[in-house]
């Protein structure tokens, strides 16, 4: 036994408690064991400063040469970024630390060594980072974004679960289109043609008539040929559907829901929002009621701003961005021209050329995060629309049936998770909002 071993032995009388970095405050003054990886390090001759990450957070470990066996000190000094390590030490409060605590390290066990981790603290290009997506989300900022995504999803689910909605899963493989036939991903279902779902809506409508209030949550697929910062080929959507509601009631649910989700992220994800450097004063303003503008008024706003726009067209991303300059919180654009919208939307009885639909646009240039509305509940009208849109009647037989058996006014909406994460985190592009983005020209990794 060397002299330094003796020192360690004397100090290690207290057994180490298993701990995670996110809960480290509970262990102030205690000796803990943290299982994780080496995020970064710097050394002076006498001290190794180890940035240790365990998945729940990052803590600085301070390893003083004379307080650990010399071999341990040397081993730590040459350890590469992302080596897997188990560290023991005592938790000390430190105001200068991001998380308010540091670890005085007294032992370190190396589980696996890494010496050529490709993502270094220097700047890398986007393509390089996307090629290394399987590693990239270990980086502090990406890591924080994924944690916010997880919280947003939990908040979405809790909102509906706590209010009497039934989770009603919709299928991924479908015989028919929901959102138009131009961007379907086709596949085969044995000998039949099939498509990856664009939206669970048609199915949750059946659910709403059975359970009153339902939601589905899952991946949806659109072969969007547009390379924009808000389009993915595979994205996640939460889609509530409610029997006996009209367009206005539908918007009231949406604003209550979005306020809840944003305020919950604000209260539970403070550290992450700080790492991402999000201006939270913008999110604090997300309080209902959200402004409502009719499509006609939105067109007027655009025209006043000198935009060349024809009544009847749908808004593109650039139009939405301009509209968002008018508002400090999310807002609705409602009653779009029916011609520009999906076949299932109910017409406004006051003006038959308009659909009883709404989009919710997020501020700060983000644009649409929700699409929804009231559904056509009359059998003959719906059949007419199916025919006008040249949809295969056979594939929609079941959907038409819903208008024969106990049809009622009903509606719902779909919130895109990735666009919501992009907005809440203040990101430039949706590619950073999902673990493995599926984009035009990229399906790797
Ligand atoms: O096409 S939507 O506007 N509406 C629907 O799919 C309805 N069937 C939903 C419903 O009423 N149940 O899409 C809804 C949201 C939209 O506001 C975006 O937030 C998101 O889905 N969305 C996307 N996110 C990322 N990438 C792409 N390509 C995308 N398309 C829609």
Coordinates of C-alpha atoms and ligand atoms in Angstrom, one line a residue:
X1 CA 0.0 0.0 0.0
X2 CA 1.4 3.4 -1.0
X3 CA 1.3 6.4 1.2
X4 CA -1.3 8.0 -1.0
X5 CA -3.5 4.9 -0.8
X6 CA -3.5 5.3 3.0
X7 CA -4.7 8.8 2.6
X8 CA -7.6 7.7 0.4
X9 CA -8.6 4.9 2.7
X10 CA -8.8 7.2 5.7
X11 CA -11.0 9.6 3.8
X12 CA -13.3 6.9 2.3
X13 CA -14.9 5.6 5.4
X14 CA -18.3 6.9 4.5
X15 CA -19.9 4.6 1.8
X16 CA -20.7 6.4 -1.5
X17 CA -24.4 6.8 -2.2
X18 CA -25.7 6.2 -5.8
X19 CA -26.7 9.6 -7.2
X20 CA -27.7 11.4 -10.4
X21 CA -26.5 14.9 -11.3
X22 CA -30.0 16.3 -11.6
X23 CA -30.7 15.4 -8.0
X24 CA -27.3 16.4 -6.7
X25 CA -28.6 19.1 -4.4
X26 CA -30.1 16.4 -2.2
X27 CA -26.6 15.1 -1.5
X28 CA -24.8 18.2 -0.4
X29 CA -21.9 17.3 1.9
X30 CA -22.4 13.5 1.1
X31 CA -20.1 11.1 -0.6
X32 CA -21.7 9.9 -3.8
X33 CA -21.0 7.7 -6.8
X34 CA -21.8 8.9 -10.3
X35 CA -21.9 6.6 -13.3
X36 CA -21.3 8.4 -16.5
X37 CA -18.8 9.7 -19.1
X38 CA -16.1 12.3 -19.3
X39 CA -17.6 15.3 -21.1
X40 CA -14.5 17.4 -21.1
X41 CA -11.4 18.0 -18.9
X42 CA -8.6 20.4 -18.2
X43 CA -5.6 19.9 -16.0
X44 CA -3.2 22.0 -14.1
X45 CA -0.2 20.3 -12.7
X46 CA -2.0 19.7 -9.3
X47 CA -5.6 19.4 -10.2
X48 CA -7.7 17.6 -12.9
X49 CA -11.0 19.4 -13.6
X50 CA -13.3 16.7 -15.0
X51 CA -16.6 17.6 -16.6
X52 CA -18.7 14.5 -15.8
X53 CA -22.0 13.8 -17.5
X54 CA -24.4 11.1 -16.5
X55 CA -27.3 11.7 -18.9
X56 CA -29.2 13.8 -16.3
X57 CA -26.7 16.7 -16.2
X58 CA -23.1 17.8 -16.1
X59 CA -21.1 18.3 -12.9
X60 CA -17.5 19.5 -12.5
X61 CA -15.3 17.0 -10.6
X62 CA -12.2 18.4 -8.9
X63 CA -9.5 15.8 -8.5
X64 CA -6.6 17.1 -6.4
X65 CA -3.3 15.3 -7.0
X66 CA -2.4 14.8 -3.4
X67 CA -5.8 13.5 -2.5
X68 CA -6.0 10.4 -4.8
X69 CA -3.6 7.6 -5.6
X70 CA -1.0 8.9 -8.1
X71 CA -2.0 6.3 -10.7
X72 CA -5.6 7.5 -10.5
X73 CA -4.5 11.1 -11.1
X74 CA -2.3 10.1 -14.1
X75 CA -5.1 8.0 -15.6
X76 CA -7.6 10.8 -15.3
X77 CA -5.2 13.2 -16.8
X78 CA -4.8 11.2 -20.0
X79 CA -8.5 10.1 -20.3
X80 CA -10.2 11.0 -23.6
X81 CA -13.5 12.7 -24.1
X82 CA -16.5 10.4 -23.7
X83 CA -14.6 7.7 -21.8
X84 CA -17.0 5.8 -19.6
X85 CA -16.2 6.4 -15.9
X86 CA -17.6 5.8 -12.4
X87 CA -16.6 8.6 -10.1
X88 CA -16.9 8.9 -6.3
X89 CA -16.5 12.1 -4.4
X90 CA -18.1 14.5 -2.0
X91 CA -20.7 17.0 -3.1
X92 CA -19.9 20.6 -2.3
X93 CA -22.0 23.7 -2.9
X94 CA -20.3 26.2 -5.3
X95 CA -22.0 29.3 -6.5
X96 CA -19.8 29.6 -9.6
X97 CA -21.0 26.2 -11.0
X98 CA -23.9 26.2 -13.5
X99 CA -25.8 23.7 -11.3
X100 CA -24.6 25.2 -8.0
X101 CA -22.5 22.1 -7.0
X102 CA -19.1 20.5 -7.6
X103 CA -17.7 17.1 -6.7
X104 CA -14.5 16.7 -4.8
X105 CA -13.3 13.5 -6.4
X106 CA -11.7 10.8 -4.4
X107 CA -11.8 7.9 -6.7
X108 CA -12.4 7.1 -10.4
X109 CA -12.9 3.7 -12.2
X110 CA -12.5 3.6 -15.9
X111 CA -15.1 1.4 -17.6
X112 CA -14.1 2.0 -21.2
X113 CA -11.6 4.3 -22.7
X114 CA -12.1 6.5 -25.7
X115 CA -9.4 8.4 -27.4
X116 CA -10.7 9.6 -30.7
X117 CA -14.2 11.0 -30.1
X118 CA -15.1 12.8 -33.3
X119 CA -17.1 15.6 -31.9
X120 CA -14.7 18.0 -30.1
X121 CA -15.5 21.3 -28.5
X122 CA -14.4 23.1 -31.7
X123 CA -17.0 24.1 -34.3
X124 CA -18.2 21.4 -36.8
X125 CA -20.3 21.8 -39.9
X126 CA -24.0 20.8 -39.9
X127 CA -23.5 17.9 -42.3
X128 CA -20.7 16.5 -40.1
X129 CA -22.9 16.8 -37.0
X130 CA -25.9 15.2 -38.7
X131 CA -23.7 12.3 -39.9
X132 CA -22.8 11.9 -36.3
X133 CA -26.3 12.4 -34.9
X134 CA -25.9 9.2 -32.9
X135 CA -23.2 11.0 -30.9
X136 CA -24.2 14.6 -31.4
X137 CA -27.0 14.6 -28.8
X138 CA -24.5 13.9 -26.1
X139 CA -23.4 17.5 -26.6
X140 CA -24.7 19.9 -24.0
X141 CA -27.0 22.0 -26.2
X142 CA -28.5 19.1 -28.2
X143 CA -28.9 17.2 -24.9
X144 CA -30.8 20.0 -23.4
X145 CA -33.1 20.2 -26.5
X146 CA -33.9 16.5 -26.3
X147 CA -34.8 16.8 -22.6
X148 CA -37.1 19.7 -23.4
X149 CA -38.7 17.6 -26.2
X150 CA -39.3 14.8 -23.7
X151 CA -40.9 17.3 -21.2
X152 CA -43.1 18.8 -24.0
X153 CA -44.4 15.3 -24.9
X154 CA -45.0 14.5 -21.3
X155 CA -46.9 17.7 -20.8
X156 CA -49.0 17.1 -23.9
X157 CA -50.0 13.6 -22.7
X158 CA -50.7 14.8 -19.2
X159 CA -52.9 17.6 -20.4
X160 CA -55.2 15.2 -22.1
X161 CA -54.9 12.3 -19.7
X162 CA -55.8 14.7 -16.8
X163 CA -58.9 15.9 -18.6
X164 CA -60.8 12.7 -19.4
X165 CA -59.5 12.0 -22.8
X166 CA -58.9 8.4 -23.9
X167 CA -55.7 7.5 -25.6
X168 CA -56.9 6.1 -28.9
X169 CA -54.0 4.8 -31.1
X170 CA -54.4 5.2 -34.8
X171 CA -52.7 2.9 -37.4
X172 CA -49.5 3.7 -39.2
X173 CA -50.3 1.6 -42.3
X174 CA -53.4 3.0 -44.0
X175 CA -55.4 2.4 -47.2
X176 CA -56.3 6.1 -47.7
X177 CA -54.9 9.7 -47.5
X178 CA -56.0 12.2 -44.9
X179 CA -54.1 15.3 -45.9
X180 CA -54.1 15.1 -49.7
X181 CA -52.5 12.7 -52.1
X182 CA -49.5 14.7 -53.2
X183 CA -47.1 13.8 -50.4
X184 CA -48.0 10.2 -49.5
X185 CA -45.3 7.6 -48.8
X186 CA -46.5 4.5 -50.5
X187 CA -45.8 1.0 -49.6
X188 CA -47.3 -2.5 -50.2
X189 CA -49.6 -4.3 -47.8
X190 CA -49.1 -7.7 -49.3
X191 CA -50.8 -7.3 -52.7
X192 CA -52.6 -4.1 -51.8
X193 CA -51.3 -0.5 -52.1
X194 CA -50.9 1.1 -48.7
X195 CA -49.6 4.4 -47.3
X196 CA -47.8 5.5 -44.2
X197 CA -50.2 7.7 -42.2
X198 CA -50.1 11.5 -42.7
X199 CA -52.4 12.0 -39.7
X200 CA -54.4 9.9 -37.3
X201 CA -57.4 12.3 -37.6
X202 CA -59.8 10.2 -39.6
X203 CA -59.4 7.4 -37.1
X204 CA -59.7 9.6 -34.0
X205 CA -63.0 10.9 -35.4
X206 CA -64.3 7.3 -35.1
X207 CA -62.8 7.3 -31.5
X208 CA -64.6 10.6 -30.6
X209 CA -68.0 9.2 -31.5
X210 CA -67.3 6.2 -29.3
X211 CA -65.6 7.8 -26.3
X212 CA -66.5 11.5 -26.5
X213 CA -62.9 12.8 -26.2
X214 CA -59.9 11.0 -27.5
X215 CA -56.3 11.7 -28.7
X216 CA -53.7 9.8 -30.6
X217 CA -50.0 10.5 -30.5
X218 CA -47.5 9.0 -32.9
X219 CA -45.3 9.4 -35.9
X220 CA -46.7 10.7 -39.1
X221 CA -45.2 10.7 -42.6
X222 CA -45.2 13.2 -45.5
X223 CA -43.1 13.0 -48.6
X224 CA -42.6 16.8 -48.6
X225 CA -40.4 17.8 -51.5
X226 CA -39.7 21.1 -49.8
X227 CA -36.4 21.7 -48.2
X228 CA -37.4 24.2 -45.5
X229 CA -36.4 24.7 -41.9
X230 CA -39.9 23.5 -40.7
X231 CA -40.4 20.3 -42.7
X232 CA -39.5 16.8 -41.8
X233 CA -40.6 13.6 -43.7
X234 CA -41.3 11.9 -40.4
X235 CA -42.7 14.0 -37.5
X236 CA -44.7 13.4 -34.4
X237 CA -48.2 14.7 -33.9
X238 CA -50.6 14.7 -31.0
X239 CA -54.2 14.8 -32.2
X240 CA -57.2 15.2 -29.9
X241 CA -60.7 14.8 -31.3
X242 CA -63.9 15.8 -29.5
X243 CA -67.5 15.1 -30.1
X244 CA -70.1 18.0 -29.8
X245 CA -67.7 20.9 -30.3
X246 CA -67.6 23.8 -32.8
X247 CA -64.7 25.8 -34.2
X248 CA -64.6 28.4 -31.4
X249 CA -64.7 25.7 -28.6
X250 CA -61.9 23.9 -30.5
X251 CA -59.7 27.0 -30.5
X252 CA -60.4 27.5 -26.7
X253 CA -59.0 24.0 -26.0
X254 CA -56.0 24.7 -28.2
X255 CA -55.0 27.9 -26.4
X256 CA -55.5 26.4 -23.0
X257 CA -53.4 23.4 -24.0
X258 CA -50.5 25.4 -25.5
X259 CA -50.4 27.7 -22.6
X260 CA -50.2 24.7 -20.3
X261 CA -47.4 23.1 -22.2
X262 CA -45.3 26.2 -22.5
X263 CA -45.7 27.2 -18.8
X264 CA -44.8 23.7 -17.7
X265 CA -41.6 23.8 -19.7
X266 CA -40.8 27.2 -18.2
X267 CA -41.3 25.8 -14.7
X268 CA -39.6 22.5 -15.1
X269 CA -36.8 23.0 -17.6
X270 CA -35.0 26.1 -16.3
X271 CA -31.5 24.7 -16.5
X272 CA -32.1 23.4 -20.1
X273 CA -33.6 26.7 -21.3
X274 CA -30.5 28.4 -19.9
X275 CA -28.1 26.1 -21.6
X276 CA -30.0 26.7 -24.9
X277 CA -29.9 30.4 -24.2
X278 CA -33.6 30.8 -24.8
X279 CA -35.1 34.3 -24.1
X280 CA -37.7 33.1 -21.6
X281 CA -39.4 36.5 -21.4
X282 CA -40.9 35.6 -24.8
X283 CA -42.3 32.3 -23.5
X284 CA -43.7 34.0 -20.3
X285 CA -46.1 35.9 -22.6
X286 CA -47.7 32.7 -23.8
X287 CA -51.0 33.3 -21.9
X288 CA -54.5 32.9 -23.2
X289 CA -56.5 34.3 -24.8
X290 CA -54.6 34.1 -28.1
X291 CA -55.6 36.6 -30.8
X292 CA -57.9 35.3 -33.5
X293 CA -57.7 36.7 -37.1
X294 CA -59.8 35.5 -39.9
X295 CA -58.1 34.5 -43.1
X296 CA -59.5 37.6 -44.9
X297 CA -57.9 39.9 -42.2
X298 CA -54.6 38.0 -42.5
X299 CA -54.6 38.7 -46.3
X300 CA -55.2 42.4 -45.6
X301 CA -52.3 42.5 -43.1
X302 CA -50.0 40.9 -45.8
X303 CA -51.2 43.4 -48.4
X304 CA -50.6 46.3 -46.1
X305 CA -47.1 45.1 -45.7
X306 CA -46.6 45.2 -49.5
X307 CA -46.8 41.4 -50.0
X308 CA -48.2 40.3 -53.4
X309 CA -50.9 37.7 -52.4
X310 CA -53.9 36.3 -54.1
X311 CA -57.1 35.7 -52.0
X312 CA -57.7 31.9 -52.1
X313 CA -54.1 30.7 -51.8
X314 CA -52.8 29.0 -48.7
X315 CA -50.1 30.8 -46.8
X316 CA -46.5 29.7 -47.4
X317 CA -43.9 29.8 -44.6
X318 CA -42.8 33.2 -45.7
X319 CA -46.3 34.7 -45.3
X320 CA -46.7 33.1 -41.9
X321 CA -43.4 34.6 -40.8
X322 CA -44.6 38.1 -41.8
X323 CA -47.9 37.6 -40.0
X324 CA -46.1 36.6 -36.8
X325 CA -44.5 40.0 -36.6
X326 CA -47.9 41.3 -35.5
X327 CA -48.2 39.3 -32.4
X328 CA -46.3 38.6 -29.1
X329 CA -47.9 35.2 -28.5
X330 CA -49.4 32.4 -30.5
X331 CA -52.5 33.4 -32.6
X332 CA -55.1 31.7 -34.7
X333 CA -55.8 32.3 -38.4
X334 CA -59.3 30.8 -39.0
X335 CA -61.8 30.3 -41.8
X336 CA -59.5 29.7 -44.8
X337 CA -60.9 29.3 -48.3
X338 CA -62.2 25.7 -48.4
X339 CA -60.7 25.2 -51.9
X340 CA -57.2 25.4 -50.4
X341 CA -57.9 22.9 -47.6
X342 CA -58.5 19.2 -47.0
X343 CA -61.7 17.4 -48.1
X344 CA -63.0 16.7 -44.6
X345 CA -63.5 20.3 -43.4
X346 CA -66.9 21.6 -42.7
X347 CA -68.0 24.7 -44.7
X348 CA -68.9 27.9 -42.9
X349 CA -72.8 28.1 -43.2
X350 CA -72.5 31.9 -43.3
X351 CA -70.0 31.9 -46.2
X352 CA -69.9 28.6 -48.0
X353 CA -66.5 29.3 -49.7
X354 CA -64.8 29.2 -46.3
X355 CA -63.9 26.2 -44.2
X356 CA -64.5 26.0 -40.4
X357 CA -60.8 25.5 -39.7
X358 CA -58.0 27.2 -37.9
X359 CA -54.2 27.1 -37.7
X360 CA -52.3 28.2 -34.7
X361 CA -49.2 30.2 -35.6
X362 CA -46.3 30.6 -33.1
X363 CA -44.7 34.0 -32.8
X364 CA -41.1 35.0 -33.4
X365 CA -41.3 33.9 -37.1
X366 CA -42.1 30.3 -36.3
X367 CA -45.5 30.0 -37.9
X368 CA -47.9 27.1 -37.9
X369 CA -47.7 24.6 -35.1
X370 CA -51.3 23.4 -35.1
X371 CA -53.8 22.7 -37.8
X372 CA -57.4 21.8 -36.9
X373 CA -61.1 22.5 -37.3
X374 CA -64.6 21.3 -37.4
X375 CA -65.3 18.2 -39.6
X376 CA -68.0 17.8 -42.2
X377 CA -70.6 15.8 -40.3
X378 CA -73.2 15.5 -43.1
X379 CA -73.1 12.3 -45.1
X380 CA -74.1 13.7 -48.5
X381 CA -71.8 16.7 -48.2
X382 CA -68.9 14.5 -47.2
X383 CA -69.5 12.1 -50.1
X384 CA -69.6 15.1 -52.4
X385 CA -66.2 16.3 -51.2
X386 CA -64.7 12.8 -51.5
X387 CA -65.8 12.8 -55.1
X388 CA -64.7 16.3 -55.8
X389 CA -61.2 15.5 -54.5
X390 CA -61.2 12.3 -56.6
X391 CA -60.6 10.1 -53.6
X392 CA -61.2 6.4 -53.9
X393 CA -64.7 6.0 -52.3
X394 CA -64.1 2.5 -51.3
X395 CA -61.3 3.3 -49.0
X396 CA -63.4 6.0 -47.3
X397 CA -66.5 3.8 -46.8
X398 CA -65.9 3.4 -43.1
X399 CA -65.3 7.1 -42.7
X400 CA -68.5 7.9 -44.4
X401 CA -70.3 5.4 -42.2
X402 CA -69.5 7.7 -39.2
X403 CA -71.9 10.2 -40.7
X404 CA -74.7 7.6 -40.9
X405 CA -74.6 6.3 -37.4
X406 CA -75.0 9.0 -34.7
X407 CA -73.2 11.8 -36.5
X408 CA -72.7 15.0 -34.4
X409 CA -70.7 18.2 -34.8
X410 CA -67.2 17.4 -33.9
X411 CA -63.6 18.6 -34.3
X412 CA -60.1 18.5 -33.2
X413 CA -56.6 19.4 -34.1
X414 CA -53.0 18.2 -34.6
X415 CA -50.0 19.8 -32.9
X416 CA -46.7 19.0 -34.5
X417 CA -44.1 18.2 -31.8
X418 CA -41.0 19.2 -33.7
X419 CA -42.2 22.6 -34.7
X420 CA -43.3 23.2 -31.1
X421 CA -39.9 22.1 -29.8
X422 CA -38.2 24.4 -32.3
X423 CA -40.3 27.3 -31.2
X424 CA -40.1 26.7 -27.4
X425 CA -36.3 26.2 -27.7
X426 CA -35.8 29.1 -30.1
X427 CA -34.1 26.9 -32.7
X428 CA -33.4 27.8 -36.3
X429 CA -34.3 24.4 -37.8
X430 CA -36.5 21.4 -36.9
X431 CA -33.6 19.0 -37.6
X432 CA -32.4 19.6 -34.0
X433 CA -35.7 18.8 -32.4
X434 CA -35.9 15.0 -32.9
X435 CA -33.3 12.3 -32.1
X436 CA -32.9 11.1 -35.7
X437 CA -34.4 13.6 -38.2
X438 CA -35.7 12.3 -41.6
X439 CA -35.1 15.0 -44.1
X440 CA -35.1 15.4 -47.9
X441 CA -31.9 13.6 -49.0
X442 CA -31.0 12.3 -45.5
X443 CA -32.0 9.1 -43.8
X444 CA -28.7 8.3 -42.1
X445 CA -28.1 7.5 -39.3
Ligands
LIG1 O1 -51.6 19.1 -41.9 S1 -51.8 19.7 -40.6 O2 -51.9 21.1 -40.6 N1 -53.2 19.1 -40.0 C1 -53.4 17.8 -39.9 O3 -52.7 16.9 -40.2 C2 -54.8 17.5 -39.3 N2 -55.3 16.2 -39.8 C3 -54.6 17.4 -37.8 C4 -55.9 17.2 -37.1 O4 -56.8 18.0 -37.2 N3 -56.1 16.1 -36.3 O5 -50.7 19.2 -39.7 C5 -50.7 19.5 -38.3 C6 -49.4 19.9 -37.8 C7 -48.9 21.2 -38.4 O6 -49.5 22.4 -37.8 C8 -47.4 21.1 -38.1 O7 -47.1 21.5 -36.7 C9 -47.2 19.6 -38.2 O8 -48.4 19.0 -38.1 N4 -46.6 19.3 -39.5 C10 -45.3 19.1 -39.7 N5 -44.2 19.1 -38.9 C11 -43.0 18.9 -39.4 N6 -42.8 18.5 -40.7 C12 -43.8 18.5 -41.6 N7 -43.6 18.1 -42.8 C13 -45.1 18.8 -41.1 N8 -46.4 18.8 -41.7 C14 -47.2 19.1 -40.7

